[in-house]
mmCIF file of C-alpha atoms in Angstrom:
data_model
loop_
_atom_site.group_PDB
_atom_site.id
_atom_site.type_symbol
_atom_site.label_atom_id
_atom_site.label_comp_id
_atom_site.label_asym_id
_atom_site.label_seq_id
_atom_site.Cartn_x
_atom_site.Cartn_y
_atom_site.Cartn_z
ATOM 1 C CA MET U 8 -0.260 -31.011 -17.063
ATOM 2 C CA SER U 9 -0.078 -27.292 -17.760
ATOM 3 C CA GLU U 10 3.140 -25.755 -19.004
ATOM 4 C CA ILE U 11 5.536 -24.701 -16.276
ATOM 5 C CA LYS U 12 6.646 -21.089 -16.554
ATOM 6 C CA GLU U 13 10.046 -19.839 -15.462
ATOM 7 C CA ASN U 14 11.028 -16.475 -13.983
ATOM 8 C CA TYR U 15 7.330 -15.704 -13.846
ATOM 9 C CA SER U 16 5.998 -12.319 -12.701
ATOM 10 C CA LEU U 17 3.700 -12.487 -9.685
ATOM 11 C CA LEU U 18 2.571 -8.872 -10.012
ATOM 12 C CA LYS U 19 -0.940 -9.949 -11.098
ATOM 13 C CA HIS U 20 -1.037 -12.711 -8.519
ATOM 14 C CA ASN U 21 -0.894 -10.604 -5.357
ATOM 15 C CA THR U 22 -3.420 -7.930 -4.444
ATOM 16 C CA PHE U 23 -0.694 -5.756 -2.885
ATOM 17 C CA LYS U 24 0.539 -5.267 -6.449
ATOM 18 C CA VAL U 25 4.187 -5.602 -5.454
ATOM 19 C CA ALA U 26 6.775 -6.667 -8.013
ATOM 20 C CA ALA U 27 8.043 -10.200 -7.402
ATOM 21 C CA ARG U 28 8.948 -13.178 -9.547
ATOM 22 C CA ALA U 29 8.692 -16.935 -9.098
ATOM 23 C CA ARG U 30 11.497 -19.175 -10.282
ATOM 24 C CA PHE U 31 8.793 -21.576 -11.485
ATOM 25 C CA TYR U 32 5.025 -21.148 -11.788
ATOM 26 C CA LEU U 33 2.480 -23.869 -12.512
ATOM 27 C CA GLU U 34 -1.290 -23.566 -12.884
ATOM 28 C CA LEU U 35 -3.228 -26.795 -12.267
ATOM 29 C CA ASN U 36 -6.763 -26.909 -13.678
ATOM 30 C CA ASP U 37 -7.974 -30.344 -12.612
ATOM 31 C CA ILE U 38 -7.166 -33.309 -10.388
ATOM 32 C CA PRO U 39 -5.395 -35.341 -13.141
ATOM 33 C CA ALA U 40 -3.064 -32.377 -13.702
ATOM 34 C CA ILE U 41 -2.195 -32.319 -9.997
ATOM 35 C CA LEU U 42 -1.479 -36.058 -9.982
ATOM 36 C CA GLU U 43 0.640 -35.725 -13.127
ATOM 37 C CA PHE U 44 2.625 -32.974 -11.437
ATOM 38 C CA LEU U 45 3.233 -35.175 -8.407
ATOM 39 C CA SER U 46 4.586 -37.985 -10.611
ATOM 40 C CA SER U 47 7.025 -35.635 -12.351
ATOM 41 C CA ASP U 48 10.454 -34.374 -11.321
ATOM 42 C CA LEU U 49 8.904 -30.945 -10.735
ATOM 43 C CA SER U 50 7.350 -32.223 -7.518
ATOM 44 C CA ASN U 51 10.831 -32.308 -5.974
ATOM 45 C CA LEU U 52 11.314 -28.564 -6.377
ATOM 46 C CA ARG U 53 11.634 -26.614 -3.130
ATOM 47 C CA PRO U 54 10.578 -24.275 -1.660
ATOM 48 C CA ARG U 55 6.967 -24.697 -2.669
ATOM 49 C CA LEU U 56 4.080 -22.255 -2.393
ATOM 50 C CA VAL U 57 0.409 -22.990 -3.033
ATOM 51 C CA LEU U 58 -1.073 -19.658 -4.127
ATOM 52 C CA GLY U 59 -4.753 -18.869 -4.624
ATOM 53 C CA GLY U 60 -5.832 -15.337 -5.462
ATOM 54 C CA GLY U 61 -2.881 -13.760 -3.654
ATOM 55 C CA SER U 62 -5.207 -11.659 -1.503
ATOM 56 C CA ASN U 63 -3.542 -12.498 1.799
ATOM 57 C CA VAL U 64 0.173 -12.553 0.995
ATOM 58 C CA LEU U 65 2.991 -10.026 0.944
ATOM 59 C CA PHE U 66 6.012 -10.818 -1.189
ATOM 60 C CA THR U 67 9.100 -9.134 0.245
ATOM 61 C CA GLY U 68 11.271 -10.496 -2.573
ATOM 62 C CA ASP U 69 11.346 -13.035 -5.388
ATOM 63 C CA PHE U 70 10.231 -16.609 -4.660
ATOM 64 C CA ASP U 71 13.110 -18.968 -5.400
ATOM 65 C CA GLY U 72 11.011 -22.087 -5.806
ATOM 66 C CA ILE U 73 7.782 -23.259 -7.410
ATOM 67 C CA VAL U 74 4.436 -21.500 -7.088
ATOM 68 C CA ILE U 75 1.447 -23.827 -7.574
ATOM 69 C CA HIS U 76 -1.828 -22.173 -8.505
ATOM 70 C CA PRO U 77 -4.937 -24.413 -8.155
ATOM 71 C CA ALA U 78 -7.497 -23.299 -10.762
ATOM 72 C CA ILE U 79 -10.225 -25.953 -10.574
ATOM 73 C CA LYS U 80 -13.630 -24.473 -11.422
ATOM 74 C CA GLY U 81 -17.247 -25.519 -10.966
ATOM 75 C CA ILE U 82 -20.223 -25.091 -8.619
ATOM 76 C CA GLU U 83 -22.401 -28.175 -8.165
ATOM 77 C CA LYS U 84 -25.392 -28.831 -5.919
ATOM 78 C CA ILE U 85 -24.734 -32.283 -4.463
ATOM 79 C CA SER U 86 -27.868 -32.787 -2.399
ATOM 80 C CA GLU U 87 -30.906 -31.092 -0.921
ATOM 81 C CA GLU U 88 -32.474 -32.366 2.279
ATOM 82 C CA GLY U 89 -35.248 -30.309 3.801
ATOM 83 C CA ASN U 90 -33.814 -26.873 4.471
ATOM 84 C CA THR U 91 -30.195 -27.831 3.754
ATOM 85 C CA ILE U 92 -28.236 -27.616 0.518
ATOM 86 C CA LEU U 93 -24.844 -29.316 0.074
ATOM 87 C CA VAL U 94 -22.711 -27.572 -2.570
ATOM 88 C CA LYS U 95 -19.364 -28.633 -4.060
ATOM 89 C CA VAL U 96 -17.185 -25.762 -5.278
ATOM 90 C CA GLY U 97 -13.904 -25.811 -7.183
ATOM 91 C CA ALA U 98 -10.934 -24.228 -5.427
ATOM 92 C CA GLY U 99 -10.294 -21.889 -8.344
ATOM 93 C CA GLU U 100 -13.711 -20.238 -8.242
ATOM 94 C CA ASP U 101 -13.768 -16.561 -7.299
ATOM 95 C CA TRP U 102 -15.002 -16.286 -3.714
ATOM 96 C CA ASP U 103 -17.312 -13.317 -4.150
ATOM 97 C CA GLY U 104 -18.630 -14.796 -7.374
ATOM 98 C CA PHE U 105 -19.628 -17.875 -5.394
ATOM 99 C CA VAL U 106 -21.294 -15.757 -2.693
ATOM 100 C CA GLY U 107 -23.231 -13.917 -5.388
ATOM 101 C CA TYR U 108 -24.319 -17.233 -6.912
ATOM 102 C CA CYS U 109 -25.594 -18.440 -3.527
ATOM 103 C CA THR U 110 -27.507 -15.189 -3.060
ATOM 104 C CA GLU U 111 -29.216 -15.618 -6.426
ATOM 105 C CA GLN U 112 -30.196 -19.171 -5.478
ATOM 106 C CA GLY U 113 -31.539 -18.060 -2.099
ATOM 107 C CA TRP U 114 -28.994 -20.127 -0.174
ATOM 108 C CA GLY U 115 -27.933 -18.559 3.117
ATOM 109 C CA GLY U 116 -24.780 -18.971 5.144
ATOM 110 C CA VAL U 117 -22.111 -16.977 3.319
ATOM 111 C CA GLU U 118 -23.816 -13.643 2.540
ATOM 112 C CA ASN U 119 -21.956 -11.780 5.324
ATOM 113 C CA LEU U 120 -18.714 -12.718 3.585
ATOM 114 C CA SER U 121 -19.593 -10.731 0.478
ATOM 115 C CA PHE U 122 -16.985 -8.728 -1.411
ATOM 116 C CA ILE U 123 -13.993 -10.461 0.163
ATOM 117 C CA PRO U 124 -11.293 -10.954 -2.488
ATOM 118 C CA GLY U 125 -9.692 -14.317 -3.147
ATOM 119 C CA THR U 126 -10.579 -17.823 -4.247
ATOM 120 C CA VAL U 127 -12.810 -20.489 -2.748
ATOM 121 C CA GLY U 128 -9.802 -22.726 -2.122
ATOM 122 C CA ALA U 129 -8.167 -20.053 0.023
ATOM 123 C CA CYS U 130 -11.208 -19.447 2.235
ATOM 124 C CA PRO U 131 -10.716 -22.475 4.548
ATOM 125 C CA VAL U 132 -6.970 -21.817 4.831
ATOM 126 C CA GLN U 133 -7.546 -18.402 6.351
ATOM 127 C CA ASN U 134 -11.024 -19.172 7.711
ATOM 128 C CA ILE U 135 -12.127 -15.832 6.326
ATOM 129 C CA GLY U 136 -14.661 -13.889 8.347
ATOM 130 C CA ALA U 137 -16.659 -10.687 8.458
ATOM 131 C CA TYR U 138 -19.703 -9.235 10.219
ATOM 132 C CA GLY U 139 -20.038 -12.071 12.720
ATOM 133 C CA MET U 140 -19.715 -14.895 10.195
ATOM 134 C CA GLU U 141 -16.797 -17.191 9.338
ATOM 135 C CA ALA U 142 -16.243 -19.606 6.474
ATOM 136 C CA ALA U 143 -16.084 -22.370 9.087
ATOM 137 C CA ASP U 144 -19.763 -21.758 9.900
ATOM 138 C CA SER U 145 -20.845 -23.154 6.535
ATOM 139 C CA ILE U 146 -17.980 -25.427 5.433
ATOM 140 C CA ASP U 147 -19.002 -29.084 5.529
ATOM 141 C CA SER U 148 -15.659 -30.508 4.375
ATOM 142 C CA VAL U 149 -12.515 -29.746 2.412
ATOM 143 C CA GLN U 150 -11.091 -32.021 -0.285
ATOM 144 C CA ALA U 151 -7.376 -31.852 -0.998
ATOM 145 C CA ILE U 152 -4.471 -33.813 -2.432
ATOM 146 C CA HIS U 153 -1.503 -34.364 -0.142
ATOM 147 C CA LEU U 154 1.615 -33.255 -2.006
ATOM 148 C CA GLU U 155 3.916 -35.742 -0.272
ATOM 149 C CA THR U 156 1.833 -38.886 -0.673
ATOM 150 C CA GLY U 157 -0.369 -38.021 -3.659
ATOM 151 C CA ARG U 158 -3.321 -39.240 -1.627
ATOM 152 C CA MET U 159 -6.723 -37.575 -1.828
ATOM 153 C CA ILE U 160 -7.900 -36.531 1.623
ATOM 154 C CA THR U 161 -11.206 -35.154 2.831
ATOM 155 C CA LEU U 162 -11.325 -33.298 6.128
ATOM 156 C CA LYS U 163 -14.656 -32.661 7.790
ATOM 157 C CA SER U 164 -15.146 -29.213 9.235
ATOM 158 C CA ASN U 165 -14.325 -30.352 12.775
ATOM 159 C CA GLU U 166 -11.039 -31.832 11.516
ATOM 160 C CA CYS U 167 -9.876 -28.577 9.910
ATOM 161 C CA GLN U 168 -8.935 -27.058 13.300
ATOM 162 C CA PHE U 169 -10.701 -23.830 12.463
ATOM 163 C CA SER U 170 -10.134 -20.879 14.741
ATOM 164 C CA TYR U 171 -9.937 -17.118 14.342
ATOM 165 C CA ARG U 172 -8.273 -16.598 10.917
ATOM 166 C CA ASN U 173 -6.595 -19.975 11.237
ATOM 167 C CA SER U 174 -6.862 -23.611 10.210
ATOM 168 C CA ILE U 175 -4.891 -26.832 9.839
ATOM 169 C CA PHE U 176 -4.029 -25.689 6.296
ATOM 170 C CA LYS U 177 -2.197 -22.705 7.737
ATOM 171 C CA GLN U 178 -0.372 -24.790 10.315
ATOM 172 C CA GLU U 179 0.688 -28.454 10.030
ATOM 173 C CA LEU U 180 -0.574 -28.828 6.449
ATOM 174 C CA LYS U 181 0.809 -25.506 5.198
ATOM 175 C CA ASP U 182 2.001 -25.934 1.570
ATOM 176 C CA LYS U 183 1.643 -29.710 1.983
ATOM 177 C CA THR U 184 -1.715 -29.964 0.240
ATOM 178 C CA VAL U 185 -3.508 -28.593 -2.783
ATOM 179 C CA ILE U 186 -7.161 -27.938 -2.001
ATOM 180 C CA THR U 187 -9.281 -29.105 -4.937
ATOM 181 C CA HIS U 188 -12.855 -28.560 -3.707
ATOM 182 C CA VAL U 189 -14.713 -27.119 -0.740
ATOM 183 C CA TYR U 190 -18.126 -28.449 0.290
ATOM 184 C CA PHE U 191 -20.563 -25.984 1.854
ATOM 185 C CA ARG U 192 -23.715 -26.770 3.825
ATOM 186 C CA LEU U 193 -26.099 -23.879 3.191
ATOM 187 C CA GLN U 194 -29.678 -23.114 4.226
ATOM 188 C CA LYS U 195 -32.767 -22.100 2.268
ATOM 189 C CA ASN U 196 -34.116 -20.473 5.430
ATOM 190 C CA HIS U 197 -31.622 -19.509 8.076
ATOM 191 C CA GLN U 198 -31.078 -17.044 10.891
ATOM 192 C CA TYR U 199 -29.472 -13.829 9.676
ATOM 193 C CA LYS U 200 -26.464 -12.342 11.472
ATOM 194 C CA THR U 201 -26.966 -8.594 11.518
ATOM 195 C CA THR U 202 -25.773 -7.552 14.964
ATOM 196 C CA TYR U 203 -22.929 -5.312 13.777
ATOM 197 C CA PRO U 204 -24.033 -1.667 14.163
ATOM 198 C CA ASP U 205 -22.849 -0.481 10.746
ATOM 199 C CA LEU U 206 -24.655 -3.389 9.087
ATOM 200 C CA GLN U 207 -27.840 -2.629 11.023
ATOM 201 C CA ARG U 208 -27.651 1.009 9.947
ATOM 202 C CA ALA U 209 -27.129 0.040 6.319
ATOM 203 C CA LEU U 210 -30.078 -2.354 6.413
ATOM 204 C CA ASP U 211 -32.341 0.478 7.602
ATOM 205 C CA ASN U 212 -32.235 1.678 3.990
ATOM 206 C CA TYR U 213 -34.015 -1.471 2.793
ATOM 207 C CA PRO U 214 -37.708 -2.351 3.226
ATOM 208 C CA GLU U 215 -36.842 -5.832 4.522
ATOM 209 C CA THR U 216 -33.883 -7.953 5.573
ATOM 210 C CA THR U 217 -33.103 -10.796 3.197
ATOM 211 C CA ILE U 218 -30.015 -12.629 1.995
ATOM 212 C CA ARG U 219 -29.962 -10.297 -0.998
ATOM 213 C CA THR U 220 -30.271 -7.056 0.997
ATOM 214 C CA ILE U 221 -27.615 -8.202 3.486
ATOM 215 C CA ARG U 222 -25.237 -8.831 0.598
ATOM 216 C CA GLU U 223 -26.053 -5.481 -1.006
ATOM 217 C CA ALA U 224 -25.611 -3.648 2.307
ATOM 218 C CA ILE U 225 -22.251 -5.278 3.027
ATOM 219 C CA ILE U 226 -20.954 -4.570 -0.476
ATOM 220 C CA SER U 227 -21.987 -0.937 -0.036
ATOM 221 C CA ILE U 228 -20.237 -0.706 3.341
ATOM 222 C CA ARG U 229 -17.051 -2.325 2.088
ATOM 223 C CA LYS U 230 -16.913 -0.177 -1.052
ATOM 224 C CA ASN U 231 -17.312 2.949 1.043
ATOM 225 C CA LYS U 232 -14.866 2.002 3.784
ATOM 226 C CA LEU U 233 -12.277 -0.208 2.120
ATOM 227 C CA PRO U 234 -9.937 0.412 -0.807
ATOM 228 C CA ASP U 235 -10.570 -1.606 -3.962
ATOM 229 C CA PRO U 236 -7.466 -3.811 -4.465
ATOM 230 C CA SER U 237 -7.904 -3.514 -8.234
ATOM 231 C CA VAL U 238 -7.332 0.250 -7.842
ATOM 232 C CA LYS U 239 -5.003 0.531 -4.825
ATOM 233 C CA GLY U 240 -2.931 -2.454 -3.769
ATOM 234 C CA ASN U 241 -3.830 -3.978 -0.398
ATOM 235 C CA ALA U 242 -4.584 -7.308 1.255
ATOM 236 C CA GLY U 243 -7.526 -6.271 3.393
ATOM 237 C CA SER U 244 -7.021 -6.424 7.145
ATOM 238 C CA PHE U 245 -3.303 -6.621 7.815
ATOM 239 C CA PHE U 246 -3.598 -7.472 11.520
ATOM 240 C CA LYS U 247 -5.819 -9.712 13.608
ATOM 241 C CA ASN U 248 -8.020 -8.236 16.329
ATOM 242 C CA PRO U 249 -6.097 -9.097 19.512
ATOM 243 C CA VAL U 250 -7.806 -10.854 22.411
ATOM 244 C CA ILE U 251 -6.834 -9.679 25.899
ATOM 245 C CA ASP U 252 -7.746 -11.346 29.185
ATOM 246 C CA ARG U 253 -10.318 -10.026 31.642
ATOM 247 C CA ASP U 254 -7.845 -8.279 33.957
ATOM 248 C CA LYS U 255 -6.101 -6.516 31.098
ATOM 249 C CA ALA U 256 -9.504 -5.496 29.690
ATOM 250 C CA ILE U 257 -10.618 -4.002 33.043
ATOM 251 C CA SER U 258 -7.338 -2.090 33.317
ATOM 252 C CA LEU U 259 -7.646 -0.796 29.767
ATOM 253 C CA TYR U 260 -11.233 0.366 30.286
ATOM 254 C CA LYS U 261 -10.101 2.577 33.189
ATOM 255 C CA PHE U 262 -7.879 4.604 30.882
ATOM 256 C CA TYR U 263 -9.890 4.203 27.675
ATOM 257 C CA PRO U 264 -13.619 3.828 28.461
ATOM 258 C CA GLN U 265 -14.365 4.429 24.781
ATOM 259 C CA ILE U 266 -12.337 1.399 23.655
ATOM 260 C CA LYS U 267 -13.915 -0.596 20.836
ATOM 261 C CA GLY U 268 -14.135 -4.359 21.128
ATOM 262 C CA PHE U 269 -16.306 -7.421 21.619
ATOM 263 C CA ARG U 270 -16.665 -9.152 24.981
ATOM 264 C CA ASN U 271 -16.314 -12.928 25.093
ATOM 265 C CA ALA U 272 -18.177 -15.210 27.504
ATOM 266 C CA ASP U 273 -15.047 -15.727 29.638
ATOM 267 C CA GLY U 274 -14.667 -11.998 30.206
ATOM 268 C CA SER U 275 -11.846 -11.570 27.718
ATOM 269 C CA LEU U 276 -12.085 -8.818 25.137
ATOM 270 C CA LYS U 277 -11.442 -8.976 21.400
ATOM 271 C CA VAL U 278 -10.141 -5.464 20.827
ATOM 272 C CA SER U 279 -10.586 -3.641 17.548
ATOM 273 C CA ALA U 280 -7.126 -3.546 15.985
ATOM 274 C CA ALA U 281 -8.286 -0.638 13.842
ATOM 275 C CA TRP U 282 -9.117 1.358 16.977
ATOM 276 C CA LEU U 283 -5.730 0.557 18.544
ATOM 277 C CA ILE U 284 -3.924 1.645 15.385
ATOM 278 C CA GLU U 285 -5.926 4.859 15.124
ATOM 279 C CA GLN U 286 -5.314 5.751 18.773
ATOM 280 C CA SER U 287 -1.605 5.135 18.195
ATOM 281 C CA GLY U 288 -1.569 7.863 15.547
ATOM 282 C CA TRP U 289 -1.479 5.701 12.450
ATOM 283 C CA LYS U 290 -4.831 6.333 10.779
ATOM 284 C CA GLY U 291 -4.175 7.604 7.249
ATOM 285 C CA LYS U 292 -0.453 7.915 7.938
ATOM 286 C CA ARG U 293 1.849 7.600 4.940
ATOM 287 C CA MET U 294 5.421 6.321 4.601
ATOM 288 C CA GLY U 295 6.602 7.024 1.081
ATOM 289 C CA GLU U 296 4.500 4.870 -1.232
ATOM 290 C CA THR U 297 2.814 2.912 1.550
ATOM 291 C CA GLY U 298 0.765 3.639 4.672
ATOM 292 C CA THR U 299 -2.658 3.041 6.217
ATOM 293 C CA HIS U 300 -5.970 3.742 4.546
ATOM 294 C CA PRO U 301 -7.628 7.015 5.667
ATOM 295 C CA LYS U 302 -10.995 5.335 6.340
ATOM 296 C CA GLN U 303 -9.713 2.032 7.737
ATOM 297 C CA PRO U 304 -6.320 2.041 9.483
ATOM 298 C CA LEU U 305 -6.348 -1.754 9.713
ATOM 299 C CA ILE U 306 -5.537 -1.803 5.997
ATOM 300 C CA ILE U 307 -2.051 -1.052 4.736
ATOM 301 C CA VAL U 308 -2.046 0.128 1.133
ATOM 302 C CA ASN U 309 0.404 0.377 -1.728
ATOM 303 C CA HIS U 310 -0.025 3.897 -3.076
ATOM 304 C CA GLY U 311 1.963 2.856 -6.126
ATOM 305 C CA GLY U 312 5.406 1.369 -6.530
ATOM 306 C CA ALA U 313 5.989 0.307 -2.922
ATOM 307 C CA THR U 314 8.127 -2.773 -2.425
ATOM 308 C CA GLY U 315 7.089 -5.644 -0.195
ATOM 309 C CA GLY U 316 9.934 -4.759 2.139
ATOM 310 C CA GLU U 317 8.670 -1.183 2.505
ATOM 311 C CA ILE U 318 5.167 -2.414 3.289
ATOM 312 C CA LEU U 319 6.560 -4.820 5.886
ATOM 313 C CA GLN U 320 8.557 -2.023 7.527
ATOM 314 C CA CYS U 321 5.358 0.028 7.757
ATOM 315 C CA ALA U 322 3.598 -2.916 9.444
ATOM 316 C CA LEU U 323 6.451 -3.334 11.933
ATOM 317 C CA LYS U 324 6.294 0.352 12.850
ATOM 318 C CA ILE U 325 2.548 0.050 13.467
ATOM 319 C CA GLN U 326 3.135 -2.985 15.674
ATOM 320 C CA LYS U 327 5.737 -1.051 17.674
ATOM 321 C CA ALA U 328 3.465 2.006 18.053
ATOM 322 C CA VAL U 329 0.563 -0.098 19.390
ATOM 323 C CA MET U 330 2.869 -1.994 21.738
ATOM 324 C CA ASN U 331 4.317 1.266 23.098
ATOM 325 C CA HIS U 332 0.880 2.828 23.500
ATOM 326 C CA PHE U 333 -1.161 -0.100 24.855
ATOM 327 C CA ALA U 334 1.314 -2.927 25.632
ATOM 328 C CA ILE U 335 -0.676 -5.065 23.189
ATOM 329 C CA LYS U 336 1.034 -7.035 20.435
ATOM 330 C CA LEU U 337 -0.704 -7.035 17.065
ATOM 331 C CA GLU U 338 -0.402 -10.296 15.149
ATOM 332 C CA MET U 339 -0.130 -10.072 11.382
ATOM 333 C CA GLU U 340 -2.987 -11.680 9.474
ATOM 334 C CA VAL U 341 -1.197 -11.406 6.118
ATOM 335 C CA ASN U 342 1.321 -14.131 5.229
ATOM 336 C CA ILE U 343 4.813 -12.648 4.779
ATOM 337 C CA LEU U 344 6.921 -14.314 2.087
#
């Protein structure tokens, strides 16, 4: 088992770049190390946090418990049947590195999720998504070790309770498992998802649409529109796009015919949280060392030196402004710790 570290700085383990420390920190590089941890006295430490790349968390203070960082590596093709490829990926692999690997191999199914920070093990927890694609679309199963029983479990995709930015790992199994591997079912020839207008416009610059050009276009869009967390601390989208029912949507359209959103089959509307925030006067607004990004108000940034508490206060003020303006509650996508 790896050496446990005490009073460990988490500054490099959260993309918001906020100063926080863990009472104990343990990196686990393989399954035997996880099992050894579970048989030791350290397994009794509480509270407990399983932390991947730290790209979807906000520390508002020190963590007075044990932080477990799964760092299992490896990408392995398990099988190939006709058009379908089954791939096993270690939880500690960099997510975008994996997407790039799939692109080079010509395997489709994750290219729209290019340039999203984080690890492979974190992707099913959050059910990451972008440009009409979610991790759930290509996940075949998730392998994990239950921290209470020490038992290895494998959940098929339909058992993971995937929904919009949500899963069983974020609910009843939160911090109760360590994901070791994720299995993806990818396609050598598959139907591209390019319906988003900005993606379509970006693809007009390429002679043809392929997995590679979709990835290149999305990386270009994200680099232009979103702040690089290695340069300016952020956790990507801070809020979920709220879904309002049909009657509320009709009422809203009367006052705001230009509202941005996506209609669902039942008549409900998934409203652009970025649009709501901008209309509420928060695009590019700054509060000390934090605020929203000038090009994408859905992203709260750390301009340098902001505390987690200051960033949280900024988020709460945005929530209040949108509620006052539209009577719509924004739900935080980022996990507050």
